[in-house]
Tab-separated table of C-alpha atoms in Angstrom:
chain	number	residue	atom	x	y	z
A	17	MET	CA	-14.510	-9.361	15.983
A	18	GLU	CA	-12.745	-6.288	17.381
A	19	VAL	CA	-9.886	-5.176	15.114
A	20	LYS	CA	-7.599	-2.280	16.015
A	21	ILE	CA	-8.034	-0.221	12.873
A	22	SER	CA	-9.048	3.419	12.513
A	23	SER	CA	-12.771	4.082	12.868
A	24	SER	CA	-13.195	5.413	9.316
A	25	TRP	CA	-12.034	2.082	7.893
A	26	LYS	CA	-13.856	0.016	10.511
A	27	ASN	CA	-17.115	1.548	9.285
A	28	VAL	CA	-16.630	0.282	5.716
A	29	LEU	CA	-14.806	-2.987	6.466
A	30	SER	CA	-16.655	-4.267	9.551
A	31	ALA	CA	-18.388	-7.081	7.652
A	32	GLU	CA	-14.980	-8.371	6.532
A	33	PHE	CA	-13.825	-8.851	10.123
A	34	GLU	CA	-16.634	-11.326	10.807
A	35	LYS	CA	-15.895	-13.610	7.858
A	36	GLU	CA	-14.394	-17.047	8.425
A	37	TYR	CA	-11.235	-16.369	6.378
A	38	PHE	CA	-10.413	-13.315	8.515
A	39	LEU	CA	-10.990	-15.137	11.811
A	40	GLN	CA	-8.605	-17.868	10.605
A	41	LEU	CA	-6.105	-15.231	9.479
A	42	VAL	CA	-6.129	-13.625	12.929
A	43	GLU	CA	-5.375	-16.958	14.612
A	44	PHE	CA	-2.545	-17.617	12.162
A	45	ILE	CA	-1.030	-14.160	12.720
A	46	LYS	CA	-1.240	-14.474	16.518
A	47	SER	CA	0.617	-17.786	16.342
A	48	GLU	CA	3.258	-16.364	14.001
A	49	TYR	CA	4.021	-13.387	16.266
A	50	LYS	CA	4.257	-15.761	19.228
A	51	ASN	CA	6.665	-18.189	17.577
A	52	TYR	CA	8.678	-16.172	15.039
A	53	THR	CA	10.052	-12.721	14.355
A	54	ILE	CA	7.411	-11.004	12.229
A	55	TYR	CA	7.486	-7.668	10.399
A	56	PRO	CA	6.185	-5.059	10.784
A	57	SER	CA	5.566	-4.808	14.527
A	58	GLY	CA	2.058	-5.692	15.628
A	59	LYS	CA	1.109	-2.068	16.225
A	60	GLU	CA	2.169	-1.163	12.663
A	61	ILE	CA	0.186	-3.811	10.747
A	62	PHE	CA	-2.573	-1.331	9.903
A	63	SER	CA	-0.380	1.789	9.650
A	64	ALA	CA	-1.498	2.463	6.078
A	65	PHE	CA	-5.044	2.876	7.391
A	66	GLU	CA	-4.029	4.927	10.428
A	67	PHE	CA	-2.171	7.559	8.427
A	68	CYS	CA	-4.762	7.754	5.637
A	69	SER	CA	-8.442	7.662	6.559
A	70	PHE	CA	-11.093	6.318	4.195
A	71	GLU	CA	-12.480	9.814	3.690
A	72	GLU	CA	-9.073	11.238	2.763
A	73	VAL	CA	-7.948	8.629	0.214
A	74	LYS	CA	-6.993	10.248	-3.092
A	75	VAL	CA	-4.367	7.809	-4.379
A	76	VAL	CA	-3.881	4.065	-3.858
A	77	LEU	CA	-0.382	2.635	-4.346
A	78	LEU	CA	-0.256	-1.155	-4.305
A	79	GLY	CA	2.715	-3.144	-3.065
A	80	GLN	CA	3.100	-6.884	-2.507
A	81	ASP	CA	4.898	-7.966	0.702
A	82	PRO	CA	6.327	-5.939	3.585
A	83	TYR	CA	10.128	-5.781	3.665
A	84	HIS	CA	11.463	-8.803	5.562
A	85	GLY	CA	14.777	-7.367	6.769
A	86	ALA	CA	15.325	-6.154	10.338
A	87	GLY	CA	13.859	-2.730	11.033
A	88	GLN	CA	12.710	-2.065	7.473
A	89	ALA	CA	8.921	-2.560	7.327
A	90	ASN	CA	6.755	0.140	8.897
A	91	GLY	CA	3.329	-0.846	7.588
A	92	LEU	CA	3.411	1.374	4.493
A	93	CYS	CA	4.252	-0.205	1.126
A	94	PHE	CA	7.694	0.713	-0.287
A	95	SER	CA	8.372	2.792	2.856
A	96	VAL	CA	11.129	2.209	5.404
A	97	SER	CA	11.891	3.724	8.786
A	98	GLU	CA	14.089	6.817	8.755
A	99	SER	CA	17.132	5.052	10.198
A	100	VAL	CA	17.132	2.392	7.459
A	101	SER	CA	18.945	2.780	4.139
A	102	VAL	CA	16.625	3.328	1.164
A	103	PRO	CA	15.961	0.035	-0.714
A	104	PRO	CA	16.620	-0.153	-4.483
A	105	SER	CA	12.954	-0.044	-5.559
A	106	LEU	CA	12.331	3.079	-3.509
A	107	GLN	CA	15.516	4.663	-4.837
A	108	ASN	CA	14.106	4.186	-8.339
A	109	ILE	CA	10.760	5.683	-7.296
A	110	PHE	CA	12.574	8.765	-5.996
A	111	LYS	CA	14.606	9.039	-9.218
A	112	GLU	CA	11.408	8.950	-11.307
A	113	ILE	CA	9.821	11.614	-9.098
A	114	LYS	CA	12.839	13.894	-9.567
A	115	ASP	CA	12.786	13.387	-13.354
A	116	ASP	CA	9.007	13.800	-13.513
A	117	VAL	CA	8.178	16.686	-11.167
A	118	GLY	CA	11.594	17.932	-10.057
A	119	THR	CA	11.333	17.084	-6.352
A	120	ASP	CA	14.756	16.518	-4.801
A	121	ILE	CA	15.529	12.985	-3.655
A	122	PRO	CA	14.817	12.863	0.119
A	123	LYS	CA	17.345	11.815	2.718
A	124	ASN	CA	15.240	8.923	4.026
A	125	GLY	CA	12.607	6.493	2.806
A	126	ASN	CA	9.811	7.127	5.290
A	127	LEU	CA	6.686	7.768	3.210
A	128	GLU	CA	4.402	8.839	6.052
A	129	ARG	CA	4.334	12.287	4.432
A	130	TRP	CA	2.570	10.774	1.390
A	131	ALA	CA	0.090	8.827	3.521
A	132	LYS	CA	-0.874	11.970	5.451
A	133	GLN	CA	-1.738	13.636	2.128
A	134	GLY	CA	-4.175	10.911	1.088
A	135	VAL	CA	-1.968	8.227	-0.457
A	136	LEU	CA	-2.996	4.766	0.770
A	137	LEU	CA	0.255	2.779	0.763
A	138	LEU	CA	-1.253	-0.700	0.695
A	139	ASN	CA	0.634	-3.977	0.601
A	140	ALA	CA	-1.331	-7.004	-0.599
A	141	THR	CA	0.031	-8.965	2.368
A	142	LEU	CA	0.377	-7.006	5.593
A	143	THR	CA	2.848	-9.217	7.495
A	144	VAL	CA	5.874	-11.427	6.800
A	145	ARG	CA	8.340	-13.639	8.679
A	146	ALA	CA	11.814	-12.232	9.115
A	147	ASN	CA	14.077	-13.033	6.154
A	148	THR	CA	11.380	-15.156	4.487
A	149	ALA	CA	9.788	-13.375	1.548
A	150	GLY	CA	6.224	-14.420	0.777
A	151	SER	CA	5.845	-16.394	3.998
A	152	HIS	CA	2.407	-14.934	4.788
A	153	GLN	CA	1.005	-15.071	1.290
A	154	ASN	CA	-2.199	-17.072	0.666
A	155	LYS	CA	-3.199	-16.954	4.340
A	156	GLY	CA	-6.059	-14.501	3.917
A	157	TRP	CA	-4.422	-11.100	3.662
A	158	GLU	CA	-4.961	-10.924	-0.093
A	159	THR	CA	-8.698	-11.502	0.349
A	160	PHE	CA	-8.806	-8.682	2.877
A	161	THR	CA	-6.844	-6.224	0.740
A	162	ASP	CA	-8.983	-7.137	-2.299
A	163	ALA	CA	-11.965	-6.080	-0.181
A	164	VAL	CA	-10.218	-2.783	0.622
A	165	ILE	CA	-9.659	-2.050	-3.071
A	166	ARG	CA	-13.215	-3.051	-3.919
A	167	VAL	CA	-14.802	-0.799	-1.286
A	168	ILE	CA	-12.694	2.149	-2.411
A	169	SER	CA	-13.649	1.541	-6.035
A	170	GLU	CA	-17.341	1.171	-5.226
A	171	GLN	CA	-17.835	3.899	-2.623
A	172	LYS	CA	-15.489	6.639	-3.802
A	173	ASN	CA	-15.000	8.643	-7.004
A	174	GLY	CA	-11.935	10.038	-8.730
A	175	ILE	CA	-9.263	7.889	-7.070
A	176	VAL	CA	-5.870	7.374	-8.742
A	177	PHE	CA	-4.639	3.769	-8.589
A	178	LEU	CA	-0.902	3.252	-9.209
A	179	LEU	CA	-0.306	-0.339	-10.308
A	180	TRP	CA	3.360	-1.171	-10.784
A	181	GLY	CA	4.282	-4.644	-12.000
A	182	ASN	CA	2.178	-7.627	-13.040
A	183	TYR	CA	1.127	-8.559	-9.510
A	184	ALA	CA	-0.368	-5.154	-8.720
A	185	GLN	CA	-2.022	-4.950	-12.125
A	186	LYS	CA	-3.794	-8.285	-11.638
A	187	LYS	CA	-4.915	-7.218	-8.172
A	188	GLY	CA	-6.528	-4.160	-9.705
A	189	ASN	CA	-8.799	-6.132	-12.038
A	190	PHE	CA	-12.024	-5.051	-10.334
A	191	ILE	CA	-11.353	-1.291	-10.202
A	192	ASP	CA	-14.113	0.655	-11.951
A	193	ILE	CA	-12.150	2.491	-14.658
A	194	SER	CA	-15.223	4.527	-15.616
A	195	LYS	CA	-14.817	6.672	-12.482
A	196	HIS	CA	-11.190	6.181	-11.409
A	197	LEU	CA	-7.781	6.750	-13.036
A	198	VAL	CA	-5.655	3.596	-13.266
A	199	LEU	CA	-1.976	4.112	-14.125
A	200	LYS	CA	0.142	1.040	-14.920
A	201	ALA	CA	3.912	0.627	-15.234
A	202	ALA	CA	6.676	-1.900	-14.725
A	203	HIS	CA	7.713	-2.537	-11.137
A	204	PRO	CA	10.332	-0.083	-9.812
A	205	SER	CA	12.633	-2.965	-8.841
A	206	PRO	CA	16.033	-2.998	-10.591
A	207	LEU	CA	14.999	-6.469	-11.811
A	208	ALA	CA	12.594	-4.712	-14.200
A	209	ARG	CA	15.694	-3.391	-16.047
A	210	GLY	CA	14.633	0.232	-16.010
A	211	GLY	CA	11.149	-0.374	-17.414
A	212	PHE	CA	9.675	1.758	-14.617
A	213	PHE	CA	11.400	4.962	-15.680
A	214	GLY	CA	9.658	7.595	-17.756
A	215	ASN	CA	6.103	6.654	-16.694
A	216	LYS	CA	5.382	10.187	-15.386
A	217	HIS	CA	2.793	8.790	-12.987
A	218	PHE	CA	3.426	11.484	-10.396
A	219	SER	CA	2.675	14.418	-12.668
A	220	GLN	CA	-0.265	12.538	-14.225
A	221	THR	CA	-1.675	11.891	-10.747
A	222	ASN	CA	-1.496	15.548	-9.797
A	223	GLN	CA	-2.955	16.732	-13.097
A	224	PHE	CA	-5.923	14.418	-12.576
A	225	LEU	CA	-6.431	15.488	-8.953
A	226	GLU	CA	-6.325	19.162	-9.867
A	227	LYS	CA	-8.754	18.603	-12.743
A	228	ILE	CA	-11.369	17.207	-10.357
A	229	GLY	CA	-10.769	19.884	-7.733
A	230	LYS	CA	-8.558	17.984	-5.305
A	231	THR	CA	-5.248	19.155	-3.802
A	232	PRO	CA	-2.243	17.585	-5.598
A	233	ILE	CA	0.272	15.448	-3.740
A	234	ILE	CA	3.613	16.942	-2.702
A	235	TRP	CA	5.825	14.040	-3.742
């Protein structure tokens, strides 16, 4: 079926769009947008893929659900629109970046600037009902995003995967660690009681990228 996703990703994921689970997912999502308030907006569902082409992927950061509050989700995991206050998990990410590489904490939480540098900001589930966390889990999105991770692992070399929290780490089980760098840490949520801090993932990512001749990320 025809899916509005950037051509670079359509080339490597086209078989996925013809599978029965994805056709059922599309019908479910259409019904949800018709009958409920769903985040992000329909045009932003595949934003992670629009801002970061398959060819340009250098880093994959895995999230779980989009934010379910009004105006927050913009299709990039952990990211929020510029007019929205920075959520606690993202505040902790920014604190770790400052401690790790010295970058000042930005004034807003829009992470498009990372995506444009080759960071695929991928949620496991790409949509959610307003104010209902997890409402679109186990509908097919996870199968699709597993396929995304698998195709990156199989067809690319030297990718950094950032897996924060148990959910992301389980989702990364089929990454080929012989040719990719996998960095694991606690989730940045305050519920993790500070276990995220001190992981130095941002400097480790850039050291790895430079070692293999790629441009480091400006965090």
